[in-house]
């Protein structure tokens, strides 16, 4: 028998309901590291919030959120569920490490609404690489237009980030950053 590989469709779904295969040109106005741990497998008939979760701007200060129902440790760094090899399947972590990005279209105005984009664990390497590269030049993601795309060579949706040119409208994007704070810090439902 022939093994058939089903192509995974890699698309962005925008707030207006339209889809795009990207790449997207956006300004990343802010971010939060976001860890989630579930004690039970996902049940689509009964979706539930994570049993433990953490939200923080800095990776070094990650700790269970005050609203987490079943805190697993005092900090994410010492949590056994946040160690490689703790996943039920494979070598990964039982705790899902992601990043929430607040993004705005490159041509956004002060009246625009920021959008939330979650970077899965497979996209974190590209995200951190871009942030570190920008930091080495004294820039923050909010200061440049970033190309956000899907890695064409990955068998599953994996985001890539490429810093582009600096933009001239930092004031607008700082206003959008202020609007995004409540969205970024919102506990999972």
PDB file of C-alpha atoms in Angstrom:
ATOM      1  CA  UNK A   1       0.000   0.000   0.000  1.00  0.00           C
ATOM      2  CA  UNK A   2       1.045   3.512  -0.669  1.00  0.00           C
ATOM      3  CA  UNK A   3       1.402   5.884   2.258  1.00  0.00           C
ATOM      4  CA  UNK A   4      -0.429   9.115   1.552  1.00  0.00           C
ATOM      5  CA  UNK A   5       0.639  12.334   3.166  1.00  0.00           C
ATOM      6  CA  UNK A   6      -2.127  14.810   3.718  1.00  0.00           C
ATOM      7  CA  UNK A   7      -0.967  18.364   3.134  1.00  0.00           C
ATOM      8  CA  UNK A   8      -1.569  20.603   6.141  1.00  0.00           C
ATOM      9  CA  UNK A   9      -3.029  23.935   5.107  1.00  0.00           C
ATOM     10  CA  UNK A  10      -1.027  26.767   6.589  1.00  0.00           C
ATOM     11  CA  UNK A  11      -3.182  29.883   6.731  1.00  0.00           C
ATOM     12  CA  UNK A  12      -3.744  32.886   8.928  1.00  0.00           C
ATOM     13  CA  UNK A  13      -7.368  33.639   9.791  1.00  0.00           C
ATOM     14  CA  UNK A  14      -7.799  37.387  10.194  1.00  0.00           C
ATOM     15  CA  UNK A  15     -10.315  39.003  12.586  1.00  0.00           C
ATOM     16  CA  UNK A  16     -12.662  39.829   9.690  1.00  0.00           C
ATOM     17  CA  UNK A  17     -12.880  36.108   8.854  1.00  0.00           C
ATOM     18  CA  UNK A  18     -10.724  36.222   5.738  1.00  0.00           C
ATOM     19  CA  UNK A  19      -7.786  33.866   5.310  1.00  0.00           C
ATOM     20  CA  UNK A  20      -4.279  34.487   4.050  1.00  0.00           C
ATOM     21  CA  UNK A  21      -1.402  32.133   3.382  1.00  0.00           C
ATOM     22  CA  UNK A  22       0.906  35.062   4.131  1.00  0.00           C
ATOM     23  CA  UNK A  23       3.445  36.248   4.571  1.00  0.00           C
ATOM     24  CA  UNK A  24       2.020  39.037   6.700  1.00  0.00           C
ATOM     25  CA  UNK A  25       3.720  42.386   7.129  1.00  0.00           C
ATOM     26  CA  UNK A  26       3.062  43.505  10.690  1.00  0.00           C
ATOM     27  CA  UNK A  27       4.422  45.421  13.638  1.00  0.00           C
ATOM     28  CA  UNK A  28       4.700  43.391  16.822  1.00  0.00           C
ATOM     29  CA  UNK A  29       3.648  45.894  19.464  1.00  0.00           C
ATOM     30  CA  UNK A  30       4.178  43.666  22.513  1.00  0.00           C
ATOM     31  CA  UNK A  31       4.307  40.064  23.688  1.00  0.00           C
ATOM     32  CA  UNK A  32       3.816  37.730  26.647  1.00  0.00           C
ATOM     33  CA  UNK A  33       5.301  34.323  27.305  1.00  0.00           C
ATOM     34  CA  UNK A  34       2.398  31.985  27.946  1.00  0.00           C
ATOM     35  CA  UNK A  35       2.710  28.485  29.434  1.00  0.00           C
ATOM     36  CA  UNK A  36      -0.225  26.044  29.738  1.00  0.00           C
ATOM     37  CA  UNK A  37      -0.444  22.676  31.442  1.00  0.00           C
ATOM     38  CA  UNK A  38      -3.428  20.324  31.304  1.00  0.00           C
ATOM     39  CA  UNK A  39      -3.749  17.325  33.634  1.00  0.00           C
ATOM     40  CA  UNK A  40      -6.171  15.597  31.218  1.00  0.00           C
ATOM     41  CA  UNK A  41      -6.111  15.137  27.424  1.00  0.00           C
ATOM     42  CA  UNK A  42      -8.068  17.618  25.316  1.00  0.00           C
ATOM     43  CA  UNK A  43     -11.758  16.760  24.964  1.00  0.00           C
ATOM     44  CA  UNK A  44     -13.440  18.715  22.116  1.00  0.00           C
ATOM     45  CA  UNK A  45     -16.867  17.983  23.671  1.00  0.00           C
ATOM     46  CA  UNK A  46     -15.818  19.597  26.968  1.00  0.00           C
ATOM     47  CA  UNK A  47     -13.123  22.214  26.356  1.00  0.00           C
ATOM     48  CA  UNK A  48     -11.591  23.384  29.613  1.00  0.00           C
ATOM     49  CA  UNK A  49      -9.020  25.970  30.662  1.00  0.00           C
ATOM     50  CA  UNK A  50      -5.554  24.732  31.578  1.00  0.00           C
ATOM     51  CA  UNK A  51      -5.101  23.416  35.105  1.00  0.00           C
ATOM     52  CA  UNK A  52      -1.938  25.474  35.506  1.00  0.00           C
ATOM     53  CA  UNK A  53      -0.776  28.440  33.445  1.00  0.00           C
ATOM     54  CA  UNK A  54       1.688  31.315  33.558  1.00  0.00           C
ATOM     55  CA  UNK A  55       1.773  34.652  31.755  1.00  0.00           C
ATOM     56  CA  UNK A  56       4.839  36.910  31.888  1.00  0.00           C
ATOM     57  CA  UNK A  57       6.807  39.387  29.808  1.00  0.00           C
ATOM     58  CA  UNK A  58      10.077  37.841  31.018  1.00  0.00           C
ATOM     59  CA  UNK A  59      10.926  34.148  30.751  1.00  0.00           C
ATOM     60  CA  UNK A  60      12.968  34.312  33.963  1.00  0.00           C
ATOM     61  CA  UNK A  61       9.943  35.343  36.060  1.00  0.00           C
ATOM     62  CA  UNK A  62       7.483  32.746  34.786  1.00  0.00           C
ATOM     63  CA  UNK A  63       5.371  31.371  37.649  1.00  0.00           C
ATOM     64  CA  UNK A  64       1.853  29.973  37.958  1.00  0.00           C
ATOM     65  CA  UNK A  65      -0.819  32.654  37.605  1.00  0.00           C
ATOM     66  CA  UNK A  66      -2.860  33.463  40.715  1.00  0.00           C
ATOM     67  CA  UNK A  67      -5.973  32.115  38.926  1.00  0.00           C
ATOM     68  CA  UNK A  68      -4.386  28.747  38.066  1.00  0.00           C
ATOM     69  CA  UNK A  69      -6.547  25.975  39.583  1.00  0.00           C
ATOM     70  CA  UNK A  70      -3.777  23.391  40.095  1.00  0.00           C
ATOM     71  CA  UNK A  71      -0.401  25.075  40.406  1.00  0.00           C
ATOM     72  CA  UNK A  72       2.342  22.539  39.679  1.00  0.00           C
ATOM     73  CA  UNK A  73       5.309  24.391  41.247  1.00  0.00           C
ATOM     74  CA  UNK A  74       6.363  27.772  42.634  1.00  0.00           C
ATOM     75  CA  UNK A  75       8.006  28.741  39.343  1.00  0.00           C
ATOM     76  CA  UNK A  76       8.030  27.445  35.784  1.00  0.00           C
ATOM     77  CA  UNK A  77      11.812  26.992  35.948  1.00  0.00           C
ATOM     78  CA  UNK A  78      11.506  24.402  38.730  1.00  0.00           C
ATOM     79  CA  UNK A  79       8.289  22.755  37.501  1.00  0.00           C
ATOM     80  CA  UNK A  80       8.694  19.082  36.512  1.00  0.00           C
ATOM     81  CA  UNK A  81       5.964  19.526  33.848  1.00  0.00           C
ATOM     82  CA  UNK A  82       8.089  22.235  32.179  1.00  0.00           C
ATOM     83  CA  UNK A  83      11.098  19.951  31.634  1.00  0.00           C
ATOM     84  CA  UNK A  84      11.981  18.205  28.394  1.00  0.00           C
ATOM     85  CA  UNK A  85      10.941  14.568  28.572  1.00  0.00           C
ATOM     86  CA  UNK A  86       7.840  15.251  30.703  1.00  0.00           C
ATOM     87  CA  UNK A  87       5.385  14.957  27.782  1.00  0.00           C
ATOM     88  CA  UNK A  88       3.279  11.804  27.650  1.00  0.00           C
ATOM     89  CA  UNK A  89       4.436  11.262  24.040  1.00  0.00           C
ATOM     90  CA  UNK A  90       7.953  11.986  22.874  1.00  0.00           C
ATOM     91  CA  UNK A  91      10.739  14.086  24.293  1.00  0.00           C
ATOM     92  CA  UNK A  92       8.865  17.370  24.692  1.00  0.00           C
ATOM     93  CA  UNK A  93       7.397  19.160  27.665  1.00  0.00           C
ATOM     94  CA  UNK A  94       4.033  18.377  29.252  1.00  0.00           C
ATOM     95  CA  UNK A  95       3.618  22.143  29.699  1.00  0.00           C
ATOM     96  CA  UNK A  96       2.983  23.893  26.386  1.00  0.00           C
ATOM     97  CA  UNK A  97       5.299  26.924  26.066  1.00  0.00           C
ATOM     98  CA  UNK A  98       4.002  29.571  23.664  1.00  0.00           C
ATOM     99  CA  UNK A  99       4.211  33.308  23.099  1.00  0.00           C
ATOM    100  CA  UNK A 100       1.246  35.632  22.647  1.00  0.00           C
ATOM    101  CA  UNK A 101       2.002  38.458  20.248  1.00  0.00           C
ATOM    102  CA  UNK A 102       0.009  41.650  19.901  1.00  0.00           C
ATOM    103  CA  UNK A 103       0.383  42.613  16.249  1.00  0.00           C
ATOM    104  CA  UNK A 104      -0.877  45.402  14.048  1.00  0.00           C
ATOM    105  CA  UNK A 105      -0.871  45.768  10.295  1.00  0.00           C
ATOM    106  CA  UNK A 106       2.134  47.710   9.046  1.00  0.00           C
ATOM    107  CA  UNK A 107      -0.254  50.469   7.853  1.00  0.00           C
ATOM    108  CA  UNK A 108      -2.267  50.608  11.106  1.00  0.00           C
ATOM    109  CA  UNK A 109      -3.594  53.862  12.504  1.00  0.00           C
ATOM    110  CA  UNK A 110      -4.218  54.883  16.123  1.00  0.00           C
ATOM    111  CA  UNK A 111      -7.856  53.750  15.633  1.00  0.00           C
ATOM    112  CA  UNK A 112      -6.830  50.221  14.618  1.00  0.00           C
ATOM    113  CA  UNK A 113      -7.267  47.323  17.005  1.00  0.00           C
ATOM    114  CA  UNK A 114      -4.285  45.106  17.787  1.00  0.00           C
ATOM    115  CA  UNK A 115      -4.641  41.406  16.963  1.00  0.00           C
ATOM    116  CA  UNK A 116      -3.404  38.470  19.030  1.00  0.00           C
ATOM    117  CA  UNK A 117      -1.244  35.813  17.391  1.00  0.00           C
ATOM    118  CA  UNK A 118      -0.079  32.780  19.362  1.00  0.00           C
ATOM    119  CA  UNK A 119       3.321  31.369  18.485  1.00  0.00           C
ATOM    120  CA  UNK A 120       3.379  27.599  18.988  1.00  0.00           C
ATOM    121  CA  UNK A 121       6.439  25.871  20.476  1.00  0.00           C
ATOM    122  CA  UNK A 122       7.762  25.103  16.975  1.00  0.00           C
ATOM    123  CA  UNK A 123       7.940  28.822  16.113  1.00  0.00           C
ATOM    124  CA  UNK A 124       9.682  29.958  19.304  1.00  0.00           C
ATOM    125  CA  UNK A 125      13.204  29.465  17.947  1.00  0.00           C
ATOM    126  CA  UNK A 126      12.546  31.859  15.052  1.00  0.00           C
ATOM    127  CA  UNK A 127      10.808  34.365  17.374  1.00  0.00           C
ATOM    128  CA  UNK A 128      13.648  34.384  19.929  1.00  0.00           C
ATOM    129  CA  UNK A 129      16.266  34.570  17.165  1.00  0.00           C
ATOM    130  CA  UNK A 130      14.642  37.664  15.672  1.00  0.00           C
ATOM    131  CA  UNK A 131      14.266  39.357  19.085  1.00  0.00           C
ATOM    132  CA  UNK A 132      17.917  38.641  19.931  1.00  0.00           C
ATOM    133  CA  UNK A 133      19.128  39.891  16.544  1.00  0.00           C
ATOM    134  CA  UNK A 134      17.140  43.105  16.935  1.00  0.00           C
ATOM    135  CA  UNK A 135      18.343  43.526  20.523  1.00  0.00           C
ATOM    136  CA  UNK A 136      21.962  43.288  19.396  1.00  0.00           C
ATOM    137  CA  UNK A 137      21.334  46.337  17.184  1.00  0.00           C
ATOM    138  CA  UNK A 138      19.459  48.245  19.910  1.00  0.00           C
ATOM    139  CA  UNK A 139      16.026  47.771  18.358  1.00  0.00           C
ATOM    140  CA  UNK A 140      12.754  46.355  19.677  1.00  0.00           C
ATOM    141  CA  UNK A 141      10.176  44.485  17.566  1.00  0.00           C
ATOM    142  CA  UNK A 142       7.795  47.483  17.849  1.00  0.00           C
ATOM    143  CA  UNK A 143      10.305  49.571  15.879  1.00  0.00           C
ATOM    144  CA  UNK A 144      10.332  47.459  12.709  1.00  0.00           C
ATOM    145  CA  UNK A 145       7.969  45.876  10.231  1.00  0.00           C
ATOM    146  CA  UNK A 146       8.201  42.098  10.637  1.00  0.00           C
ATOM    147  CA  UNK A 147       7.428  39.495   8.024  1.00  0.00           C
ATOM    148  CA  UNK A 148       5.473  36.662   9.626  1.00  0.00           C
ATOM    149  CA  UNK A 149       5.237  33.547   7.489  1.00  0.00           C
ATOM    150  CA  UNK A 150       4.826  29.792   7.638  1.00  0.00           C
ATOM    151  CA  UNK A 151       7.943  27.672   7.247  1.00  0.00           C
ATOM    152  CA  UNK A 152       7.427  26.027   3.846  1.00  0.00           C
ATOM    153  CA  UNK A 153       9.692  23.109   4.799  1.00  0.00           C
ATOM    154  CA  UNK A 154       7.937  22.156   8.050  1.00  0.00           C
ATOM    155  CA  UNK A 155       5.294  19.397   7.869  1.00  0.00           C
ATOM    156  CA  UNK A 156       3.050  21.313  10.300  1.00  0.00           C
ATOM    157  CA  UNK A 157       2.274  25.030  10.729  1.00  0.00           C
ATOM    158  CA  UNK A 158       5.462  26.650  12.043  1.00  0.00           C
ATOM    159  CA  UNK A 159       5.820  30.420  12.103  1.00  0.00           C
ATOM    160  CA  UNK A 160       8.936  32.276  11.016  1.00  0.00           C
ATOM    161  CA  UNK A 161       9.813  35.882  11.802  1.00  0.00           C
ATOM    162  CA  UNK A 162      12.028  38.156   9.728  1.00  0.00           C
ATOM    163  CA  UNK A 163      12.708  41.719  10.843  1.00  0.00           C
ATOM    164  CA  UNK A 164      12.372  44.243   8.042  1.00  0.00           C
ATOM    165  CA  UNK A 165      12.861  47.961   7.797  1.00  0.00           C
ATOM    166  CA  UNK A 166      12.299  50.364  10.653  1.00  0.00           C
ATOM    167  CA  UNK A 167       9.062  52.338  10.317  1.00  0.00           C
ATOM    168  CA  UNK A 168       8.490  56.036  10.924  1.00  0.00           C
ATOM    169  CA  UNK A 169       5.344  55.949  13.101  1.00  0.00           C
ATOM    170  CA  UNK A 170       6.446  54.760  16.539  1.00  0.00           C
ATOM    171  CA  UNK A 171       3.845  56.940  18.317  1.00  0.00           C
ATOM    172  CA  UNK A 172       0.917  55.094  16.673  1.00  0.00           C
ATOM    173  CA  UNK A 173       2.331  51.688  17.550  1.00  0.00           C
ATOM    174  CA  UNK A 174       2.956  52.720  21.176  1.00  0.00           C
ATOM    175  CA  UNK A 175      -0.731  53.688  21.378  1.00  0.00           C
ATOM    176  CA  UNK A 176      -1.678  50.281  19.978  1.00  0.00           C
ATOM    177  CA  UNK A 177       0.666  48.655  22.506  1.00  0.00           C
ATOM    178  CA  UNK A 178      -1.278  50.326  25.323  1.00  0.00           C
ATOM    179  CA  UNK A 179      -4.551  48.972  23.863  1.00  0.00           C
ATOM    180  CA  UNK A 180      -3.095  45.453  23.710  1.00  0.00           C
ATOM    181  CA  UNK A 181      -2.135  45.038  27.377  1.00  0.00           C
ATOM    182  CA  UNK A 182      -5.448  43.620  28.617  1.00  0.00           C
ATOM    183  CA  UNK A 183      -5.559  41.159  25.701  1.00  0.00           C
ATOM    184  CA  UNK A 184      -2.028  39.934  26.376  1.00  0.00           C
ATOM    185  CA  UNK A 185      -2.584  39.481  30.110  1.00  0.00           C
ATOM    186  CA  UNK A 186      -6.000  37.803  29.842  1.00  0.00           C
ATOM    187  CA  UNK A 187      -6.137  34.389  31.549  1.00  0.00           C
ATOM    188  CA  UNK A 188      -7.294  31.520  29.312  1.00  0.00           C
ATOM    189  CA  UNK A 189     -11.008  30.772  29.270  1.00  0.00           C
TER     190      UNK A 189
END
